[in-house]
Short mmCIF file of C-alpha atoms and ligand atoms in Angstrom, two decimals:
data_model
loop_
_atom_site.label_atom_id
_atom_site.label_comp_id
_atom_site.label_asym_id
_atom_site.label_seq_id
_atom_site.Cartn_x
_atom_site.Cartn_y
_atom_site.Cartn_z
CA MET A 1404 101.59 83.58 97.45
CA SER A 1405 98.06 84.41 98.03
CA SER A 1406 96.17 88.00 97.00
CA ALA A 1407 96.42 88.51 100.75
CA ASP A 1408 99.84 88.62 100.53
CA PRO A 1409 101.36 90.14 97.23
CA GLN A 1410 105.00 90.60 98.63
CA GLY A 1411 105.16 86.64 98.79
CA LEU A 1412 107.02 84.75 101.73
CA GLN A 1413 109.91 84.01 99.32
CA ALA A 1414 110.57 87.84 100.43
CA PHE A 1415 111.59 86.59 103.64
CA PRO A 1416 115.47 86.96 104.22
CA GLU A 1417 117.06 83.92 105.46
CA ALA A 1418 118.15 85.19 108.63
CA LEU A 1419 114.79 85.27 109.85
CA SER A 1420 113.06 82.06 108.27
CA GLU A 1421 112.91 80.34 111.70
CA PRO A 1422 110.16 81.07 113.49
CA ASP A 1423 112.19 81.89 116.80
CA ALA A 1424 114.07 84.37 114.94
CA TRP A 1425 111.02 86.19 113.40
CA LEU A 1426 109.65 86.23 116.99
CA GLU A 1427 112.52 88.57 118.05
CA PRO A 1428 114.21 89.60 114.71
CA PHE A 1429 115.61 93.02 116.35
CA ASP A 1430 119.05 91.87 117.27
CA TRP A 1431 119.23 90.55 113.74
CA TYR A 1432 118.04 94.24 112.39
CA ARG A 1433 120.98 96.03 114.74
CA GLU A 1434 123.57 93.96 113.44
CA MET A 1435 122.70 95.02 109.76
CA ARG A 1436 121.66 98.73 110.49
CA ASP A 1437 125.63 98.78 112.10
CA GLY A 1438 127.22 96.29 109.40
CA SER A 1439 125.05 96.58 106.35
CA PRO A 1440 122.61 98.82 106.26
CA VAL A 1441 121.79 98.96 102.61
CA ARG A 1442 122.63 95.29 101.32
CA TYR A 1443 121.56 93.41 98.04
CA ASP A 1444 120.36 89.56 99.01
CA ALA A 1445 121.07 87.66 95.86
CA SER A 1446 118.93 84.45 97.41
CA ARG A 1447 115.70 86.83 97.10
CA GLY A 1448 116.73 89.09 94.52
CA SER A 1449 115.91 92.25 96.46
CA TRP A 1450 117.37 94.80 98.26
CA ASP A 1451 116.88 95.56 102.30
CA VAL A 1452 117.18 98.97 103.96
CA PHE A 1453 117.37 99.13 107.87
CA ARG A 1454 118.28 102.32 109.18
CA HIS A 1455 115.44 105.05 109.92
CA ALA A 1456 116.79 108.10 107.71
CA ASP A 1457 116.95 105.45 104.33
CA VAL A 1458 113.66 103.36 105.14
CA LYS A 1459 111.89 106.53 105.17
CA ARG A 1460 113.35 107.83 102.30
CA VAL A 1461 112.47 104.52 100.47
CA ILE A 1462 108.65 104.67 101.54
CA SER A 1463 107.98 108.57 100.84
CA ASP A 1464 110.05 109.37 97.68
CA ASP A 1465 107.31 108.54 94.98
CA GLU A 1466 109.64 109.93 92.35
CA ALA A 1467 112.51 107.49 93.14
CA PHE A 1468 110.50 104.56 94.20
CA SER A 1469 107.26 102.86 93.01
CA VAL A 1470 104.73 100.85 95.08
CA ASN A 1471 103.47 98.93 91.82
CA PRO A 1472 104.93 95.48 92.00
CA ARG A 1473 104.42 95.39 88.28
CA THR A 1474 107.30 97.58 87.73
CA ALA A 1475 109.72 95.16 89.16
CA SER A 1476 112.29 93.76 86.25
CA ASP A 1477 111.34 90.47 87.46
CA PHE A 1478 107.46 90.67 88.17
CA GLU A 1479 106.27 87.38 86.73
CA GLY A 1480 102.44 88.15 87.97
CA LEU A 1481 100.86 86.81 91.06
CA SER A 1482 99.55 83.27 91.40
CA GLY A 1483 95.95 82.78 91.81
CA GLU A 1484 93.32 84.77 90.70
CA GLY A 1485 92.62 88.29 91.39
CA GLU A 1486 95.96 90.04 90.59
CA GLY A 1487 94.20 92.72 89.51
CA LEU A 1488 91.81 93.22 91.90
CA ILE A 1489 94.48 93.90 94.72
CA LEU A 1490 97.27 95.25 92.57
CA ASP A 1491 94.50 97.96 91.18
CA THR A 1492 93.99 99.21 94.75
CA MET A 1493 95.60 102.51 96.24
CA LEU A 1494 98.19 100.39 98.31
CA PHE A 1495 99.82 99.45 94.79
CA GLN A 1496 99.15 102.57 92.63
CA ASP A 1497 101.30 105.74 92.40
CA PRO A 1498 100.01 109.01 92.23
CA PRO A 1499 98.05 110.36 90.35
CA ARG A 1500 96.03 107.26 90.47
CA HIS A 1501 96.76 106.50 93.91
CA ASP A 1502 95.60 110.24 94.91
CA ASP A 1503 91.80 109.80 93.30
CA LEU A 1504 91.41 106.27 94.68
CA ARG A 1505 92.43 107.24 98.21
CA ALA A 1506 90.11 110.58 97.95
CA VAL A 1507 86.97 108.11 98.00
CA VAL A 1508 87.49 106.92 101.29
CA ASP A 1509 89.66 109.65 102.90
CA ASP A 1510 86.71 111.37 104.74
CA ALA A 1511 85.15 108.01 105.89
CA PHE A 1512 88.52 107.28 107.88
CA SER A 1513 89.45 111.04 109.02
CA PRO A 1514 90.17 111.77 112.57
CA ARG A 1515 87.24 113.59 112.90
CA THR A 1516 84.88 110.93 111.84
CA VAL A 1517 86.55 108.01 113.62
CA ALA A 1518 86.05 109.91 116.71
CA GLU A 1519 82.49 109.71 116.62
CA MET A 1520 82.42 106.49 116.32
CA GLU A 1521 84.17 105.94 119.87
CA PRO A 1522 80.67 105.29 122.05
CA ARG A 1523 79.68 102.47 119.35
CA LEU A 1524 83.34 100.91 120.00
CA ARG A 1525 83.18 101.00 123.53
CA ASP A 1526 79.95 99.24 123.26
CA LEU A 1527 80.99 96.39 120.64
CA MET A 1528 84.11 95.87 122.94
CA SER A 1529 82.48 95.67 126.02
CA GLU A 1530 79.89 92.93 124.49
CA LEU A 1531 82.92 91.00 123.31
CA LEU A 1532 84.56 90.81 126.80
CA ASP A 1533 81.32 90.24 128.44
CA ASP A 1534 81.05 87.15 125.83
CA ALA A 1535 84.76 86.01 126.42
CA LEU A 1536 84.44 85.89 130.17
CA ALA A 1537 81.20 84.16 130.23
CA ALA A 1538 82.77 81.73 128.07
CA ASN A 1539 86.07 81.15 129.92
CA ASP A 1540 87.36 80.78 133.71
CA GLY A 1541 90.36 82.97 134.63
CA GLU A 1542 92.03 82.38 131.43
CA MET A 1543 91.46 83.21 127.75
CA ASP A 1544 93.36 83.63 124.46
CA LEU A 1545 93.25 87.17 123.67
CA VAL A 1546 93.74 86.74 120.02
CA GLU A 1547 90.78 84.34 119.74
CA GLU A 1548 88.45 86.35 121.95
CA ILE A 1549 89.63 89.88 121.67
CA SER A 1550 92.13 91.20 119.29
CA TYR A 1551 91.09 89.15 116.30
CA PRO A 1552 87.07 89.29 116.32
CA PHE A 1553 86.96 93.30 117.27
CA PRO A 1554 88.30 94.66 114.00
CA VAL A 1555 86.51 92.18 112.14
CA ILE A 1556 83.30 93.46 113.78
CA VAL A 1557 84.15 97.15 113.52
CA ILE A 1558 85.14 97.06 109.77
CA ALA A 1559 81.75 95.07 108.92
CA GLU A 1560 79.59 97.70 110.88
CA LEU A 1561 81.44 100.66 109.13
CA LEU A 1562 80.98 98.89 105.79
CA GLY A 1563 77.36 98.50 106.21
CA VAL A 1564 77.24 94.78 106.24
CA PRO A 1565 73.84 93.41 107.31
CA ALA A 1566 74.03 92.14 111.11
CA GLU A 1567 72.29 88.71 109.51
CA ASP A 1568 75.29 88.35 106.96
CA ARG A 1569 78.15 88.91 109.97
CA ALA A 1570 78.74 85.27 110.97
CA GLN A 1571 79.38 84.66 107.22
CA PHE A 1572 81.39 87.61 106.72
CA LYS A 1573 83.66 86.42 109.47
CA GLU A 1574 84.03 83.11 108.37
CA TRP A 1575 85.40 84.86 104.94
CA SER A 1576 87.77 87.03 106.94
CA ASP A 1577 89.28 83.90 108.79
CA SER A 1578 90.19 82.21 105.82
CA LEU A 1579 91.79 85.35 104.18
CA VAL A 1580 94.23 85.80 106.77
CA ALA A 1581 94.82 81.83 107.08
CA ALA A 1582 98.07 80.27 105.94
CA ALA A 1583 97.82 78.41 102.83
CA SER A 1584 99.81 75.71 104.50
CA ASP A 1585 98.70 72.80 101.93
CA GLU A 1586 96.56 72.25 98.77
CA GLU A 1587 93.32 72.21 100.39
CA ILE A 1588 93.43 75.12 102.61
CA ALA A 1589 94.75 77.34 99.62
CA GLU A 1590 91.67 75.85 97.55
CA ARG A 1591 89.39 76.51 100.21
CA GLN A 1592 90.77 80.18 100.43
CA GLN A 1593 90.19 80.77 96.68
CA GLN A 1594 86.63 79.68 97.03
CA SER A 1595 86.26 82.04 100.05
CA GLN A 1596 87.56 84.98 97.99
CA GLN A 1597 85.44 84.10 95.05
CA GLU A 1598 82.41 83.72 97.34
CA MET A 1599 83.22 86.98 99.61
CA ALA A 1600 84.00 89.01 96.02
CA MET A 1601 80.27 87.86 95.04
CA TYR A 1602 78.81 89.12 98.06
CA PHE A 1603 80.56 92.33 97.84
CA LEU A 1604 79.67 92.94 94.39
CA ASP A 1605 75.93 92.16 94.89
CA GLN A 1606 75.78 94.69 98.06
CA LEU A 1607 77.81 97.45 96.11
CA GLN A 1608 74.89 96.74 93.54
CA GLN A 1609 72.31 96.71 96.10
CA ARG A 1610 73.78 100.29 97.40
CA ARG A 1611 73.94 101.90 93.70
CA GLU A 1612 70.30 101.18 93.54
CA GLU A 1613 69.26 102.02 97.31
CA PRO A 1614 71.72 104.46 98.82
CA ARG A 1615 72.13 104.05 102.53
CA ASP A 1616 74.28 105.73 105.05
CA ASP A 1617 77.47 103.67 104.74
CA LEU A 1618 81.25 102.95 103.37
CA LEU A 1619 79.48 100.48 100.90
CA THR A 1620 77.14 103.15 99.50
CA THR A 1621 80.15 105.83 99.44
CA ILE A 1622 82.26 103.42 97.68
CA ALA A 1623 79.54 102.01 95.30
CA THR A 1624 78.53 105.38 94.10
CA ALA A 1625 82.22 107.04 94.00
CA GLU A 1626 83.20 109.71 91.13
CA LEU A 1627 86.44 110.25 90.94
CA ASP A 1628 87.84 113.67 90.54
CA ASP A 1629 87.76 113.62 86.80
CA GLY A 1630 83.96 112.99 86.91
CA SER A 1631 84.31 109.04 85.73
CA LYS A 1632 82.82 106.54 88.11
CA LEU A 1633 84.93 104.15 90.11
CA PRO A 1634 84.99 101.06 87.71
CA GLN A 1635 82.99 98.03 89.44
CA GLU A 1636 86.21 95.59 89.90
CA GLU A 1637 88.11 98.77 91.77
CA ALA A 1638 85.22 99.06 93.93
CA LEU A 1639 85.29 95.53 94.81
CA GLY A 1640 88.88 96.06 95.14
CA MET A 1641 88.65 98.58 97.88
CA CYS A 1642 86.52 96.54 99.79
CA MET A 1643 88.82 93.54 99.97
CA LEU A 1644 91.93 95.78 100.78
CA LEU A 1645 90.25 97.38 103.58
CA LEU A 1646 89.73 94.08 105.00
CA ILE A 1647 93.02 93.07 104.23
CA ALA A 1648 94.85 96.02 105.28
CA GLY A 1649 92.95 96.67 108.41
CA ASN A 1650 92.07 93.62 109.89
CA ILE A 1651 95.58 91.23 111.12
CA THR A 1652 97.16 94.72 111.50
CA THR A 1653 94.93 96.06 114.16
CA THR A 1654 94.66 92.55 115.69
CA ASN A 1655 98.31 92.30 116.15
CA LEU A 1656 98.51 95.78 117.54
CA ILE A 1657 96.19 94.91 120.49
CA THR A 1658 98.09 91.64 121.15
CA ASN A 1659 101.67 93.24 121.08
CA ALA A 1660 100.58 96.30 123.00
CA VAL A 1661 99.28 93.68 125.92
CA ARG A 1662 102.45 91.69 125.07
CA CYS A 1663 104.53 95.05 125.87
CA PHE A 1664 102.85 95.90 128.87
CA GLY A 1665 102.84 92.33 130.28
CA ASN A 1666 106.50 92.11 129.86
CA GLN A 1667 107.25 95.41 131.18
CA GLY A 1668 105.11 95.12 134.33
CA VAL A 1669 103.01 98.04 133.41
CA LEU A 1670 99.34 96.31 132.79
CA SER A 1671 98.37 97.73 136.64
CA GLU A 1672 99.95 101.13 136.29
CA LEU A 1673 98.29 101.58 132.96
CA ALA A 1674 94.80 100.63 134.54
CA GLY A 1675 92.32 103.25 135.01
CA ASN A 1676 94.83 105.61 133.63
CA GLU A 1677 93.32 106.11 130.43
CA ASN A 1678 95.35 109.33 129.24
CA ALA A 1679 98.40 106.89 129.59
CA VAL A 1680 96.69 104.26 127.51
CA GLY A 1681 97.22 106.41 124.00
CA PRO A 1682 100.71 107.07 124.33
CA ALA A 1683 101.72 103.46 125.41
CA ILE A 1684 100.10 102.05 122.27
CA GLU A 1685 102.26 104.18 120.17
CA GLU A 1686 105.45 103.03 121.82
CA ALA A 1687 104.06 99.47 121.14
CA LEU A 1688 103.41 100.47 117.73
CA ARG A 1689 107.25 101.50 117.39
CA TYR A 1690 108.64 98.59 119.47
CA ARG A 1691 107.14 95.90 118.00
CA ALA A 1692 105.15 97.06 114.92
CA PRO A 1693 102.41 94.85 113.52
CA VAL A 1694 104.00 95.42 109.90
CA GLN A 1695 108.01 95.28 110.16
CA ALA A 1696 108.29 96.03 106.46
CA MET A 1697 106.97 97.43 103.12
CA THR A 1698 108.44 96.72 99.35
CA ARG A 1699 109.21 99.30 96.80
CA ILE A 1700 110.66 99.49 93.30
CA ALA A 1701 113.26 101.78 92.08
CA ARG A 1702 111.96 104.07 89.53
CA SER A 1703 115.39 104.89 87.97
CA ASP A 1704 118.94 103.99 89.03
CA VAL A 1705 119.38 105.57 93.11
CA THR A 1706 122.08 105.94 95.40
CA LEU A 1707 121.25 105.18 98.85
CA GLY A 1708 124.42 105.34 101.23
CA ASP A 1709 127.08 103.62 99.20
CA ALA A 1710 124.90 101.60 97.08
CA THR A 1711 123.45 101.98 93.62
CA ILE A 1712 120.11 100.36 93.23
CA GLU A 1713 119.03 99.82 89.61
CA GLU A 1714 115.88 100.67 87.90
CA GLY A 1715 113.39 97.92 88.59
CA ASP A 1716 114.68 96.49 91.44
CA ARG A 1717 112.87 95.54 94.50
CA VAL A 1718 114.05 97.36 97.77
CA VAL A 1719 112.44 96.00 101.11
CA ALA A 1720 112.16 99.00 103.90
CA TRP A 1721 112.54 97.51 107.34
CA LEU A 1722 110.01 99.70 109.34
CA GLY A 1723 110.65 97.61 112.54
CA SER A 1724 114.23 98.10 112.04
CA ALA A 1725 113.88 101.97 111.48
CA ASN A 1726 111.98 102.00 114.71
CA ARG A 1727 114.38 100.67 116.43
CA ASP A 1728 117.07 102.86 115.32
CA GLU A 1729 119.19 104.59 117.88
CA ARG A 1730 119.97 107.31 115.48
CA ALA A 1731 116.55 108.05 115.64
CA PHE A 1732 115.04 107.11 119.03
CA ASP A 1733 117.28 107.45 122.26
CA ASN A 1734 117.66 103.90 123.78
CA ALA A 1735 115.90 102.49 121.01
CA ASP A 1736 115.71 99.06 122.18
CA GLU A 1737 114.04 99.78 125.39
CA PHE A 1738 110.00 99.74 125.99
CA VAL A 1739 109.62 103.15 127.72
CA VAL A 1740 105.87 103.10 128.32
CA ASP A 1741 105.52 106.96 128.47
CA ARG A 1742 107.90 107.90 125.77
CA ALA A 1743 104.91 108.96 123.16
CA PRO A 1744 107.29 108.45 120.10
CA THR A 1745 106.87 110.48 117.43
CA GLY A 1746 108.63 109.76 114.26
CA HIS A 1747 108.25 106.13 114.24
CA LEU A 1748 107.32 104.36 111.06
CA GLY A 1749 104.88 101.75 112.07
CA PHE A 1750 102.13 103.03 109.82
CA GLY A 1751 104.58 104.08 107.21
CA HIS A 1752 105.30 107.91 105.82
CA GLY A 1753 104.10 110.20 103.11
CA THR A 1754 101.86 109.26 100.40
CA HIS A 1755 100.79 105.69 101.51
CA TYR A 1756 100.61 106.62 104.95
CA CYS A 1757 98.22 104.40 106.79
CA LEU A 1758 94.70 105.64 105.94
CA GLY A 1759 93.67 103.59 108.88
CA ALA A 1760 95.56 104.93 111.24
CA PRO A 1761 92.81 106.71 113.28
CA LEU A 1762 90.86 103.96 113.73
CA ALA A 1763 93.38 101.48 114.64
CA ARG A 1764 94.32 103.60 117.11
CA LEU A 1765 90.81 104.16 118.65
CA GLU A 1766 90.36 100.50 118.49
CA ALA A 1767 93.45 99.68 120.28
CA ARG A 1768 92.93 102.39 122.94
CA VAL A 1769 89.29 101.05 123.23
CA ALA A 1770 90.06 97.19 123.46
CA LEU A 1771 93.19 97.87 125.97
CA SER A 1772 91.10 100.06 128.00
CA GLU A 1773 88.24 97.45 128.73
CA LEU A 1774 90.92 94.80 129.29
CA LEU A 1775 93.02 96.73 131.67
CA SER A 1776 89.57 97.29 133.98
CA LEU A 1777 90.38 93.27 134.59
CA ASP A 1778 91.17 92.42 137.82
CA GLY A 1779 94.46 90.64 138.20
CA LEU A 1780 95.02 90.93 134.39
CA ALA A 1781 98.59 89.30 133.62
CA LEU A 1782 100.23 87.42 130.67
CA ALA A 1783 100.02 83.58 131.62
CA ASP A 1784 102.97 81.40 130.78
CA ALA A 1785 103.14 80.29 127.25
CA ASP A 1786 105.49 79.41 124.34
CA LEU A 1787 104.68 81.94 121.67
CA SER A 1788 104.83 81.37 117.80
CA PRO A 1789 104.85 84.41 115.21
CA THR A 1790 102.19 85.29 112.85
CA ARG A 1791 103.82 84.35 109.35
CA SER A 1792 101.84 86.31 106.59
CA SER A 1793 104.26 88.48 104.50
CA PHE A 1794 105.83 91.12 106.92
CA ILE A 1795 103.01 90.99 109.62
CA TYR A 1796 104.44 90.79 113.29
CA GLY A 1797 102.45 89.47 115.81
CA VAL A 1798 101.73 85.91 117.93
CA GLU A 1799 99.22 83.33 116.67
CA SER A 1800 97.96 83.38 120.16
CA LEU A 1801 98.68 85.14 123.65
CA PRO A 1802 96.86 83.55 126.87
CA ILE A 1803 96.16 85.87 129.52
CA ARG A 1804 94.95 85.49 132.84
CA TYR A 1805 92.45 87.83 135.26
CA ASP A 1806 90.77 87.46 138.36
CA GLY A 1807 87.27 89.24 137.24
CA ARG A 1808 86.07 91.97 136.41
C1 HEM B 2793 98.58 101.63 104.71
C2 HEM B 2793 100.07 99.71 108.65
C3 HEM B 2793 95.46 99.50 110.06
C4 HEM B 2793 94.08 100.88 105.79
C5 HEM B 2793 99.63 101.38 105.79
C6 HEM B 2793 101.06 101.14 105.42
C7 HEM B 2793 101.34 100.71 107.04
C8 HEM B 2793 99.97 100.40 107.68
C9 HEM B 2793 102.69 100.47 107.36
C10 HEM B 2793 101.54 101.73 104.80
C11 HEM B 2793 101.91 100.93 103.39
C12 HEM B 2793 102.99 101.58 102.35
O1 HEM B 2793 103.63 102.49 102.62
O2 HEM B 2793 103.29 100.57 101.42
C13 HEM B 2793 98.80 99.87 109.29
C14 HEM B 2793 99.21 99.33 110.82
C15 HEM B 2793 97.59 99.26 111.06
C16 HEM B 2793 96.66 99.17 110.02
C17 HEM B 2793 100.15 98.60 111.59
C18 HEM B 2793 97.18 98.55 112.64
C19 HEM B 2793 97.58 98.80 113.77
C20 HEM B 2793 94.39 99.80 109.05
C21 HEM B 2793 93.43 99.91 109.45
C22 HEM B 2793 92.65 100.36 107.87
C23 HEM B 2793 93.87 100.20 107.11
C24 HEM B 2793 92.57 99.48 110.40
C25 HEM B 2793 91.67 100.13 107.34
C26 HEM B 2793 90.41 99.77 107.83
C27 HEM B 2793 95.09 100.91 104.98
C28 HEM B 2793 94.99 101.51 103.49
C29 HEM B 2793 96.33 101.46 103.29
C30 HEM B 2793 97.38 101.31 104.55
C31 HEM B 2793 93.72 101.41 102.52
C32 HEM B 2793 96.78 102.09 101.91
C33 HEM B 2793 96.96 103.59 102.11
C34 HEM B 2793 97.73 103.87 100.83
O3 HEM B 2793 98.03 103.67 99.82
O4 HEM B 2793 97.60 105.70 100.48
N1 HEM B 2793 98.90 100.71 106.81
N2 HEM B 2793 97.74 99.79 109.26
N3 HEM B 2793 95.05 100.31 108.10
N4 HEM B 2793 96.45 100.86 105.45
FE1 HEM B 2793 97.06 100.53 107.61
#
């Protein structure tokens, strides 16, 4: 378990443990929705919830369920350092602490503030695509060239990371998301995390001394509603959270959208039709959600369907299954490019609804619009292997073909 993965890979159900199963988990979800919509899995010591109405309740009923893993009756601490750093962030805090922390960055991620970033994002994306076209000839890996680097560049710029530090910054980000497949990699990851933490602490200190017009300054100088200063540790945690929560998720949204559009044969239909791209991305978010599940802890005994979940029990709410529930969406297992779905749970729901949703949507729309301008864009034949990092859903690489720009 790394600090990027506080929920832990051991929380994966047996049925999804093989790579092929995780690449297409949707038949299994349907079986569960119809047969065991709320079930206890003794091997993981955790509940699973599959139907839209139940998933929505579990992730948004703050009275009944906590986001704080420390409240689980079997919580044993996270391995590695930095437990407090990540568990004290808004993602793992209940109200009222959650609301104080979120208020620090809410304005910076509001739809209005984010909309102003569009021209700059277009320039960044155009540059990235030019570089990718210059380095490749007719075929490229979408993940490596576009979907992965784009969100890292955007968040670095938004935070205010100086241009000369960007390459180093990207290296640290790479290491944060790499699967800790052996001890050596895990050690390197720990080291990168520490270096990155030292870097952020230094940058935050600089912003306190010399404020600038950037997100690091907002975080460094934040005063909470009760008039207290945001403690240094929590300021650091917030920077790390924005990286962890925002990068690999957006990477997979861009990649999953291209995969959906390619499989559905709608790439050329969408090209040049910018108004159709936003709704099509929304359908991709529903159909292949980059975050397939979130965990909660019961705060007291709770009845859900026929089951009684006991205080302190862990509950995995399967967003990816809720999004395919026929009870909420007609022909839910069909990708309908102009469905423009409302009520999908790809960004969660309620108090913890994704802070970065407007930014992620804009990044995806800008990336897709640029990509769709390529002549002859198509998926290349490839065996796909799924991303394996907590409940993040996507593919490690996605080769695409094109004739030119
Ligand atoms: C929360 C998904 C992009 C920052 C969430 C949650 C989901 C989610 C499902 C709810 C967690 C819960 O209920 O426990 C996604 C997806 C993204 C994306 C699918 C991309 C397609 C981003 C970006 C940022 C971001 C770009 C910021 C740069 C956050 C933060 C939270 C959050 C800070 C916690 C909010 C809170 O606790 O109030 N995200 N996210 N996300 N997301 Fe995103």
